[in-house]
Coordinates of C-alpha atoms and ligand atoms in Angstrom, one line a residue:
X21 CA -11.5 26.2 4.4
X22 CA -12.4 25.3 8.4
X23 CA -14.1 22.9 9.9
X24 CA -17.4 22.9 10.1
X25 CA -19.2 20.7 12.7
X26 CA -23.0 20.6 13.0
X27 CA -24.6 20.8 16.5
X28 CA -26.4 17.8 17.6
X29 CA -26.0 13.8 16.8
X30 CA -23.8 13.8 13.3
X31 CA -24.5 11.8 10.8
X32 CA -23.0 8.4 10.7
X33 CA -20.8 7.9 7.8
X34 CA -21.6 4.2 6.1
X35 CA -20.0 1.2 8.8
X36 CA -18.3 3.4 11.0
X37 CA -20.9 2.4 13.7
X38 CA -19.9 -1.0 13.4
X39 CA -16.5 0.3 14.4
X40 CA -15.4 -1.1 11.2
X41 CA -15.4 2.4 9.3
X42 CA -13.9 2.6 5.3
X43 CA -13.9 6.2 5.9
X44 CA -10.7 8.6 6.7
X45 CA -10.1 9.1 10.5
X46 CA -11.5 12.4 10.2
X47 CA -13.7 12.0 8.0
X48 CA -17.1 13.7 9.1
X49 CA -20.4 13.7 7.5
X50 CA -22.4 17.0 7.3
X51 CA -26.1 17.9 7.9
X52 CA -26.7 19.1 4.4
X53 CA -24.8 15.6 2.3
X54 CA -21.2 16.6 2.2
X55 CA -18.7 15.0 4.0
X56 CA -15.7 16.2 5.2
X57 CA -11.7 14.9 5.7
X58 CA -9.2 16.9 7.9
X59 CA -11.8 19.4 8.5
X60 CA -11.9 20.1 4.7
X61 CA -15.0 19.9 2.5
X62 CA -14.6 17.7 -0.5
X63 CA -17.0 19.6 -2.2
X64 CA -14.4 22.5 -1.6
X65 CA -11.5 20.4 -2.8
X66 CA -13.0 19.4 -5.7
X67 CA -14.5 22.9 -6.6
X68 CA -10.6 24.3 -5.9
X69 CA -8.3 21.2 -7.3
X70 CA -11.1 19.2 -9.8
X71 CA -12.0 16.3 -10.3
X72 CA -11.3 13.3 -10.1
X73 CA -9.1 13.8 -7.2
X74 CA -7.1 12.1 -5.0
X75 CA -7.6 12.6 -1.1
X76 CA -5.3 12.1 1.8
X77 CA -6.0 12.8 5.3
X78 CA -2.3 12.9 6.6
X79 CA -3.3 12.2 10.5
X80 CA -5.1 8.7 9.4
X81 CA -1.9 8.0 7.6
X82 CA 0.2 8.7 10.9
X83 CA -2.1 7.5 13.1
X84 CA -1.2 4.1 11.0
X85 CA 2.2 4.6 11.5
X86 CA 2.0 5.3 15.2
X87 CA -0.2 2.3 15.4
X88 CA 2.2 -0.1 13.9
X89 CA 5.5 1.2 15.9
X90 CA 3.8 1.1 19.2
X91 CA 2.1 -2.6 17.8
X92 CA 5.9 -4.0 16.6
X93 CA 8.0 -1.7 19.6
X94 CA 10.7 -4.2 19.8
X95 CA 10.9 -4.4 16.4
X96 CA 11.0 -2.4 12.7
X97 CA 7.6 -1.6 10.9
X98 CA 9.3 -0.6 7.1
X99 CA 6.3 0.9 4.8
X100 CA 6.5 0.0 1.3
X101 CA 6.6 2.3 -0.5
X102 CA 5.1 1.0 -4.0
X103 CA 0.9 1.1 -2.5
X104 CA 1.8 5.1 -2.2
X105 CA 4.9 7.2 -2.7
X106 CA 5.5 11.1 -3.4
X107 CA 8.2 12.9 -1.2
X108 CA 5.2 14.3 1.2
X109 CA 4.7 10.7 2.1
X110 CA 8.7 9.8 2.4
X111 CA 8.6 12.7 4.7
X112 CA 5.8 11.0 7.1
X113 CA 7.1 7.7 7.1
X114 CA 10.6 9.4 8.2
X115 CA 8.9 11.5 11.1
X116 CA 7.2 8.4 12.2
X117 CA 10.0 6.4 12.3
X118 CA 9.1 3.9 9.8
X119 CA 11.8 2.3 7.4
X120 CA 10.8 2.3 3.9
X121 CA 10.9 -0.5 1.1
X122 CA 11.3 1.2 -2.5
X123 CA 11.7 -1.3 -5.6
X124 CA 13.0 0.5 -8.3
X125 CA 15.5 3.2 -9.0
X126 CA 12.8 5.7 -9.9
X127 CA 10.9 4.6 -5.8
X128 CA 14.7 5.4 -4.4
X129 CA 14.6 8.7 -6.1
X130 CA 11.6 10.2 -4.6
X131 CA 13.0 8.9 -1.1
X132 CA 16.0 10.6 -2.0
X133 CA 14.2 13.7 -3.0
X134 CA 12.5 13.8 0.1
X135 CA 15.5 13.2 1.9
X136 CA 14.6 9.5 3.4
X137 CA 17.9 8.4 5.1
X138 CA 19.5 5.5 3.1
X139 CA 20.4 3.4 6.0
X140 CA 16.8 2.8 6.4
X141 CA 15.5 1.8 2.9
X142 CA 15.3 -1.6 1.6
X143 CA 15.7 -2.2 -2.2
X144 CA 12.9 -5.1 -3.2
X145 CA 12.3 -6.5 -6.6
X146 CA 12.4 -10.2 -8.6
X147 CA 14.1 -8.5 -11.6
X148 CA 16.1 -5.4 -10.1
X149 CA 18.0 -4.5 -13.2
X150 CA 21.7 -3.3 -13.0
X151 CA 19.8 0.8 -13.1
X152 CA 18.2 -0.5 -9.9
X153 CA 21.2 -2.2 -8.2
X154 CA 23.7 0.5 -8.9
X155 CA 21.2 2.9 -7.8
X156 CA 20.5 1.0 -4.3
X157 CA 24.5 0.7 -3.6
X158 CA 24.9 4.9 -5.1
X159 CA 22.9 5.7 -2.5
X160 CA 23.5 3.7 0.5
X161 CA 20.5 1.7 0.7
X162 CA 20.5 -0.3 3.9
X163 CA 19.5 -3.8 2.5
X164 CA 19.3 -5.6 -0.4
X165 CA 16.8 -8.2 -0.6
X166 CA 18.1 -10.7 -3.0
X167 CA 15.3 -12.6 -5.2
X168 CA 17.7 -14.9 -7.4
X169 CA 21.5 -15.8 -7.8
X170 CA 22.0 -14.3 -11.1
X171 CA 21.1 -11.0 -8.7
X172 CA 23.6 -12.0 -6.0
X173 CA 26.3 -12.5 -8.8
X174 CA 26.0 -9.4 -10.0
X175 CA 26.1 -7.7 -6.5
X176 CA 29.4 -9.5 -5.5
X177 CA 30.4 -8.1 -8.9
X178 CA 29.3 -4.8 -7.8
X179 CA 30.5 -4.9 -4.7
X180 CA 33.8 -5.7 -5.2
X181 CA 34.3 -2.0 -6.9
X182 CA 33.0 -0.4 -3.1
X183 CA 30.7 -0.9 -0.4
X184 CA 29.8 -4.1 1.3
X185 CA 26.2 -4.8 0.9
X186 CA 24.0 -5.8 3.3
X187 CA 21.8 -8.5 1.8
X188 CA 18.2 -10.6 3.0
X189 CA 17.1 -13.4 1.1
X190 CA 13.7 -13.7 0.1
X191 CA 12.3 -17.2 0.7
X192 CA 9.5 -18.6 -0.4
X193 CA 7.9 -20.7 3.0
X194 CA 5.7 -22.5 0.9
X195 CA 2.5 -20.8 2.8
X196 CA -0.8 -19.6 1.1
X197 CA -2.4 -16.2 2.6
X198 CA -5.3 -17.2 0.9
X199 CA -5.5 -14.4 -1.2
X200 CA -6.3 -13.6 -4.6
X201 CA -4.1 -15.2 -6.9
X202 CA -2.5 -11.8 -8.5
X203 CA -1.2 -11.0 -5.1
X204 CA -0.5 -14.9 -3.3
X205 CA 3.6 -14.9 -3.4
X206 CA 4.3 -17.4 -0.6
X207 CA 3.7 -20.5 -1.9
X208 CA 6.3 -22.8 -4.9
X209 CA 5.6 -21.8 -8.4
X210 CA 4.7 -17.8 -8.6
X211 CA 7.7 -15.9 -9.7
X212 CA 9.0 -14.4 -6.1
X213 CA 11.5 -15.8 -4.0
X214 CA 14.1 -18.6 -3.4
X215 CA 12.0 -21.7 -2.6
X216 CA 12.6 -23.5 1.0
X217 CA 11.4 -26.4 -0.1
X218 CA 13.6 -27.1 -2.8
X219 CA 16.8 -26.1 -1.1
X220 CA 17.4 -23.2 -2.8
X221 CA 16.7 -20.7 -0.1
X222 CA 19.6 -22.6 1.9
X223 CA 21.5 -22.5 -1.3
X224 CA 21.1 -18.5 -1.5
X225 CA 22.5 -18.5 1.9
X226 CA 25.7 -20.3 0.5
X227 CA 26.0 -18.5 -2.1
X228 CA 25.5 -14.8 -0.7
X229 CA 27.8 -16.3 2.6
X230 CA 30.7 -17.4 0.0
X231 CA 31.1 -13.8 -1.2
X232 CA 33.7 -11.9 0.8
X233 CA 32.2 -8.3 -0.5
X234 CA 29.0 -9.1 0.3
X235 CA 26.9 -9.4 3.9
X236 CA 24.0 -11.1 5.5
X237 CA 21.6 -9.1 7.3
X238 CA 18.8 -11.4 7.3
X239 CA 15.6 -13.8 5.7
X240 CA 12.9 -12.3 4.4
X241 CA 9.6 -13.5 3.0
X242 CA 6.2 -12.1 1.9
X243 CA 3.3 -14.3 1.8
X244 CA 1.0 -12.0 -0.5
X245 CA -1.5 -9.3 0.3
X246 CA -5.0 -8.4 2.0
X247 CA -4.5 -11.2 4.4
X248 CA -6.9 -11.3 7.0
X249 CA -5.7 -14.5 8.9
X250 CA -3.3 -13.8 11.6
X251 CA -2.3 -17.9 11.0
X252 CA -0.7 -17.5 8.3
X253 CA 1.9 -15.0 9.6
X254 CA 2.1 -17.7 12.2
X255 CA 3.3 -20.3 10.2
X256 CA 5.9 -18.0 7.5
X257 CA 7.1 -17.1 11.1
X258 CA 7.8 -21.1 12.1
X259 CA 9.2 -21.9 9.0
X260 CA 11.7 -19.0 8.6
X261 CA 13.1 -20.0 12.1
X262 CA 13.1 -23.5 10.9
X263 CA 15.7 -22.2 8.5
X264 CA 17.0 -19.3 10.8
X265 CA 18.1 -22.8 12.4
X266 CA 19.3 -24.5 9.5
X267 CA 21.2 -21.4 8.7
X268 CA 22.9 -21.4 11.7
X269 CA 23.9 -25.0 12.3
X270 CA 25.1 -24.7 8.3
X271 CA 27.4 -21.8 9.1
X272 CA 27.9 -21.3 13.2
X273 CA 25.7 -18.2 12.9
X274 CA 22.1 -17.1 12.3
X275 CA 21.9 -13.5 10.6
X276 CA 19.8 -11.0 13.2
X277 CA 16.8 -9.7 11.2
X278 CA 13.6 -11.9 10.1
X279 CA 12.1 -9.8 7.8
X280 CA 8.0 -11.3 7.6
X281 CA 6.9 -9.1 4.9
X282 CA 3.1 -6.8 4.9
X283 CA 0.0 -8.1 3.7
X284 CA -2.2 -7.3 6.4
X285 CA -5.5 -7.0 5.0
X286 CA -7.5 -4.1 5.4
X287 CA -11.9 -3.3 5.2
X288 CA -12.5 -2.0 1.8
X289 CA -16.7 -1.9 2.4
X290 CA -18.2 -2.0 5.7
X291 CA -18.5 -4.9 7.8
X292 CA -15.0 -6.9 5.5
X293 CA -12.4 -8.5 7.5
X294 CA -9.2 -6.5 8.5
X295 CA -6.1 -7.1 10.8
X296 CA -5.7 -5.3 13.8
X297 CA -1.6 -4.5 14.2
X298 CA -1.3 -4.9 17.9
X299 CA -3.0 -8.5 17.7
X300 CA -0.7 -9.3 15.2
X301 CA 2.1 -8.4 16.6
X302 CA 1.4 -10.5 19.6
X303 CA 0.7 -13.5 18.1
X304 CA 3.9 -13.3 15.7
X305 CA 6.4 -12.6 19.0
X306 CA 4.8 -15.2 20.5
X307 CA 5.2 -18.0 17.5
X308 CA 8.7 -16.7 16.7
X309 CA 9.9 -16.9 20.3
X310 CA 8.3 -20.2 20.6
X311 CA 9.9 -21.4 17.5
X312 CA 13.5 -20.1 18.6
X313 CA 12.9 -21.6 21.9
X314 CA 12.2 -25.0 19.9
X315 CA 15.2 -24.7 17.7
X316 CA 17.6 -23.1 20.5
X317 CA 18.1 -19.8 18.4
X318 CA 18.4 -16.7 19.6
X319 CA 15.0 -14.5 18.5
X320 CA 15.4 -12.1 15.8
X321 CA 14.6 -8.8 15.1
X322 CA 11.6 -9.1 13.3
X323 CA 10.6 -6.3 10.5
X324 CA 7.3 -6.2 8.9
X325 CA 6.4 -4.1 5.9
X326 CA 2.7 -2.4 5.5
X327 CA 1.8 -0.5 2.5
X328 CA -1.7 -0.8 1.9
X329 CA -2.7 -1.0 6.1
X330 CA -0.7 2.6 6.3
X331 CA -2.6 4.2 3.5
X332 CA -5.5 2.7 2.0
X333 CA -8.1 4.4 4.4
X334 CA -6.1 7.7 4.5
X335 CA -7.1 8.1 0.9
X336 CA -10.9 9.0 -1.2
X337 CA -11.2 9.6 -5.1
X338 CA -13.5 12.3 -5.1
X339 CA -15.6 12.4 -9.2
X340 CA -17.8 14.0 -10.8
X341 CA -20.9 12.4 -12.3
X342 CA -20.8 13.2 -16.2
X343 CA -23.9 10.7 -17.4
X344 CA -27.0 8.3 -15.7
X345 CA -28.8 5.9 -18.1
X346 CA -31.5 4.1 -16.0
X347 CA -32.7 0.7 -15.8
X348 CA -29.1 -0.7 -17.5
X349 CA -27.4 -3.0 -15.5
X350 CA -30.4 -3.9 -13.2
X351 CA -30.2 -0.1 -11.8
X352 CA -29.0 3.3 -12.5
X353 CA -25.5 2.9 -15.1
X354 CA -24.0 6.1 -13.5
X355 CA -20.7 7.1 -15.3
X356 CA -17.8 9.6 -14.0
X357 CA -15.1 11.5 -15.0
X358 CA -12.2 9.0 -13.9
X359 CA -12.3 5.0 -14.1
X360 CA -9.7 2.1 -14.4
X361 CA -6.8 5.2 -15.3
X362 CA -7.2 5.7 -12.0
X363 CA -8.2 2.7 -10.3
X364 CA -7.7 -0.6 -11.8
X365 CA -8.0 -3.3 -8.9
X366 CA -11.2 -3.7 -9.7
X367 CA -10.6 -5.1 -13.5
X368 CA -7.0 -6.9 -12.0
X369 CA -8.7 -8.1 -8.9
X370 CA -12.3 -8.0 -8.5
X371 CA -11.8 -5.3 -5.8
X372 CA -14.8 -3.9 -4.3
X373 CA -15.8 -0.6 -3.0
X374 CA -18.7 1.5 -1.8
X375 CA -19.2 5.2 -2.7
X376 CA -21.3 8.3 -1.3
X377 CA -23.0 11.1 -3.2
X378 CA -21.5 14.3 -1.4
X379 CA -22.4 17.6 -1.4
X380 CA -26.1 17.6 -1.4
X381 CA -28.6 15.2 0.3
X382 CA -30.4 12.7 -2.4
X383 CA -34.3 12.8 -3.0
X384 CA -36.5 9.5 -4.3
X385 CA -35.2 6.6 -2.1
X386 CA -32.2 4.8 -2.7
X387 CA -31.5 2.7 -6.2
X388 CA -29.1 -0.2 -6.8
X389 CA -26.4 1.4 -8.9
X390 CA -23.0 0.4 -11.2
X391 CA -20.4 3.2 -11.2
X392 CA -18.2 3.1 -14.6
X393 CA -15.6 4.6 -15.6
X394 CA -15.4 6.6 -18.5
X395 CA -12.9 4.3 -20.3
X396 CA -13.1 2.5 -23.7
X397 CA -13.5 -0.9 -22.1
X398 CA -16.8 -2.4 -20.9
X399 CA -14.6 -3.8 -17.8
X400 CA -13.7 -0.2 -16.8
X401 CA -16.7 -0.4 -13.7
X402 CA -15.5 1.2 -10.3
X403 CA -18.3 0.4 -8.0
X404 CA -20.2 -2.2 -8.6
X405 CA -23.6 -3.4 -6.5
X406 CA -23.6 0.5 -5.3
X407 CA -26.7 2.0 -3.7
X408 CA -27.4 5.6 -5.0
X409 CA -29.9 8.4 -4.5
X410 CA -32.7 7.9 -7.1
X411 CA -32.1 11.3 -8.4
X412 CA -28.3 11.3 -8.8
X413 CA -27.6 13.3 -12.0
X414 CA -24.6 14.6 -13.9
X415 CA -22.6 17.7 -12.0
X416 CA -23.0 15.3 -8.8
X417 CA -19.8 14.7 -7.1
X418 CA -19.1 10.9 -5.8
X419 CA -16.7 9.9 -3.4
X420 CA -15.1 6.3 -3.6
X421 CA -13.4 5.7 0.4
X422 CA -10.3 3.3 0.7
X423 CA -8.5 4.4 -2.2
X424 CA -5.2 6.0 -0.6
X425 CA -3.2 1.9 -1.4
X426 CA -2.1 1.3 -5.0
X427 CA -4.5 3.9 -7.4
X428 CA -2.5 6.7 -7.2
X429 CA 0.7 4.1 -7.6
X430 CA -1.0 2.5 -10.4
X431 CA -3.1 5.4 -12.5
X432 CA -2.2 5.4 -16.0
X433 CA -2.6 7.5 -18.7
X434 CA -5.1 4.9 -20.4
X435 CA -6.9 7.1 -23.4
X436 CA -4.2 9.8 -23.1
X437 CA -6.5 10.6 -19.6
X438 CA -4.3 12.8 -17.4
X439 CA -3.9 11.3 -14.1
X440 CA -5.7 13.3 -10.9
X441 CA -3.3 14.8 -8.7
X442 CA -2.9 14.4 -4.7
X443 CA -3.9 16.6 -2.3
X444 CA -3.0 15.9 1.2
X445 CA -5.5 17.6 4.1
X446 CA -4.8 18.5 7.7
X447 CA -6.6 20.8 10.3
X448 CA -8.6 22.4 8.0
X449 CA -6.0 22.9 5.3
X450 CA -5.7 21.5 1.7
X451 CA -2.0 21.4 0.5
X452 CA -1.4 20.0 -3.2
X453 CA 1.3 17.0 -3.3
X454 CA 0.9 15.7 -6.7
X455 CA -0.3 18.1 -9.2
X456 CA -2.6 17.0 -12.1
X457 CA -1.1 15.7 -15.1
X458 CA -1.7 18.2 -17.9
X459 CA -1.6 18.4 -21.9
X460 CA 2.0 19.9 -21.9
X461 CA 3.0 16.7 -19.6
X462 CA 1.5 13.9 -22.2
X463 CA 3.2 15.9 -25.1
X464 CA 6.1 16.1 -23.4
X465 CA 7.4 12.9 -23.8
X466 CA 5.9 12.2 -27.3
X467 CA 9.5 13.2 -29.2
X468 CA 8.7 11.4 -32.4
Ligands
PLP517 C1 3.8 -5.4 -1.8 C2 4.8 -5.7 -0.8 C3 4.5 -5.3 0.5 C4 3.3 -4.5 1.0 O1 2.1 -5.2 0.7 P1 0.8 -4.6 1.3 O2 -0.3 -5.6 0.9 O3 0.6 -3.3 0.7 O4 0.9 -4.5 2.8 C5 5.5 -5.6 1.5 N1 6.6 -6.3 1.2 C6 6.8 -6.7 -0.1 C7 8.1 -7.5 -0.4 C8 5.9 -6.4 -1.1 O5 6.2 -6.9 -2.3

């Protein structure tokens, strides 16, 4: 499967003139309708792996990583895990020098697998169970990010049969990403964090400092996600010093590390908002080193924690039409082979997308078009306000961009559907990371 490039001015593939591009890094349109990602065909990947199928073009995803290092230099960029994880993608994030979040003991595992160093993996979670904790301290994980005191209880319990933890506490700075509310976890009254307002963050502090087993790395928070003002990483950053301050003239000592969380919102159709890293970066050194400056405390290292702005764009779901019915739904009604099993952010947050007919060119104009699922719920749509080629039948393949964040972490087996597998490209080679799921798998586990 090599790279085929077409003499003469290519295609544009939709927004990526605008510079604002939902596509892959490499992804390339063709003369004859197909596109192409790491020099691979997708009508190639889908004829040799099926559909629907999961796409990842490995250089976008370290071109992220790159992006962010250079961005944060002085600083850690840790990628969480949970928007994508399979050992492949442990193994980039190591290369890159990335740190890694994980927030379960089954997330630790597949870093394990893939032989992610435990010194740089932080354990997250607002209900860790004791599997999860005994897990994180088994295998060295770094930090600990404590989310309430019935957790830090149990880790000085833990503790005191080995190893001396080294905990952040999560804080809630009271500030709103404005985000949808299924992702907002800055602000008093959603179920993350110890709140600053209330004195309980100071109080976790106490209580995590009065344990002689246990140790304080540092304060972490994490306003939400797909944030796409820069002033609200701003202000989390002014208020954590505010209690990097408090901290300090509490107990004679400030821990080292700010944690600020990810978030940064990324372009899921042409022409949407998205943070730029470097920008970032510069205005967050410049607000924390003002607020030290203001509080006389020495600056932190600061960590920040990207999961979707690493892969989202890397990824494309790659279907295949199965039915059309025409004039439903103000348009074509075109329905494919996958759905909310392996994309649900549409139903959980009214997440758009665009999508592409590849593989052939299209004949008859273009038609305003929904793209559903092929689920047993009338909320299973995938694309909705879609344009499509007037003659789009069934056998067509459709490619959805933007879907490397939190599908493949979130498919399901919803209808006893088996979930699409992952296939990571590169240079003109396909390499399977995730198999499909198959009958044998769903069976397996049915005992009764
Ligand atoms: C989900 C999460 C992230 C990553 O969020 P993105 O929106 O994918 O960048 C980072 N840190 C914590 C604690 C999270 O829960």
């Amino acid at each position: 499967m090599a790279a085929t490039r077409e003499r003469g001015p290519a295609p544009v593939l939709d927004g990526a003139r605008a510079g604002r591009g939902v596509w892959p890094a490499t992804a390339h349109p063709h003369a004859d309708g197909d596109v192409s990602v790491g020099g691979v065909r997708l009508t190639a990947l889908a004829e040799r792996f099926g559909t629907p199928l999961h796409v990842v073009d490995e250089d976008d995803v370290r071109r992220r990583c790159r992006a962010f290092r250079s961005a944060f230099h002085d600083g850690e960029v840790a990628y969480a895990g949970k928007a994508f994880l399979c050992r492949a993608m442990a193994r980039w994030a190591a290369e890159e020098g990335l740190s890694l979040d994980v927030c379960s003991a089954g997330e630790l595992a597949v870093a394990r697998a893939a032989g992610f160093p435990g010194e740089r993996t932080l354990m997250h979670g607002n209900a860790k169970t004791p599997e999860d904790l005994r897990a994180a301290l088994g295998h060295g994980v770094g930090r600990i990010v404590v989310d309430s005191f019935h957790e830090i209880t149990r880790l000085a319990a833990l503790a005191s049969e080995g190893a001396r933890p080294r905990l952040m506490v999560r804080v809630t700075p009271g500030v709103d990403g404005r985000t949808h509310a299924a992702v907002t976890t800055g602000t008093d009254g959603q179920k993350f964090g110890f709140s600053l307002a209330s004195g309980a963050a100071t109080e976790a502090v106490r209580r995590v400092l009065g344990q002689r087993g246990l140790a304080l790395a540092g304060l972490h928070c994490h306003i939400g996600s797909q944030i796409t003002d820069p002033a609200a990483y701003e202000e989390a950053a002014r208020r954590m010093v505010g209690l990097l301050a408090a901290v300090r003239a509490e107990h004679g000592a400030a821990p080292p590390q700010l944690d600020l969380g990810g978030g940064f919102g990324v372009a899921y159709r042409p022409g949407d908002p998205e943070l730029d890293p470097a920008a970032v970066a510069e205005r967050l050194r410049r607000a924390v080193r003002a607020a030290c400056a203001e509080h006389r405390v020495p600056v932190p290292r600061l960590t920040v924690e990207p999961g979707r702005a690493i892969v989202a764009r890397a990824g494309t779901t790659v279907y295949r039409v199965v039915s059309v019915k025409h004039g439903v739904a103000g348009g074509l009604l075109v329905a494919v082979d996958g759905g909310m099993s392996d994309n649900p952010r549409p139903g959980l947050y009214g997440a758009r997308y665009t999508v592409r007919l590849v593989g052939r060119r299209g004949a008859g104009g273009d038609r305003a078009a929904t793209v559903v699922g092929r689920h047993c719920e009338a909320g299973d749509v995938l694309v909705r306000d879609a344009r499509l080629p007037a003659d789009v039948r069934p056998g067509d393949l459709l490619a959805v961009p933007c879907t490397g964040a939190y599908h493949h972490a979130m498919a399901s087996n919803y209808n006893l559907v088996r979930r699409p597998p992952v296939v990571a490209v590169r240079r003109g080679r396909a390499r399977l990371l995730v198999r499909r799921e198959t009958v044998h798998d769903l069976l397996a586990r049915d005992v009764g």
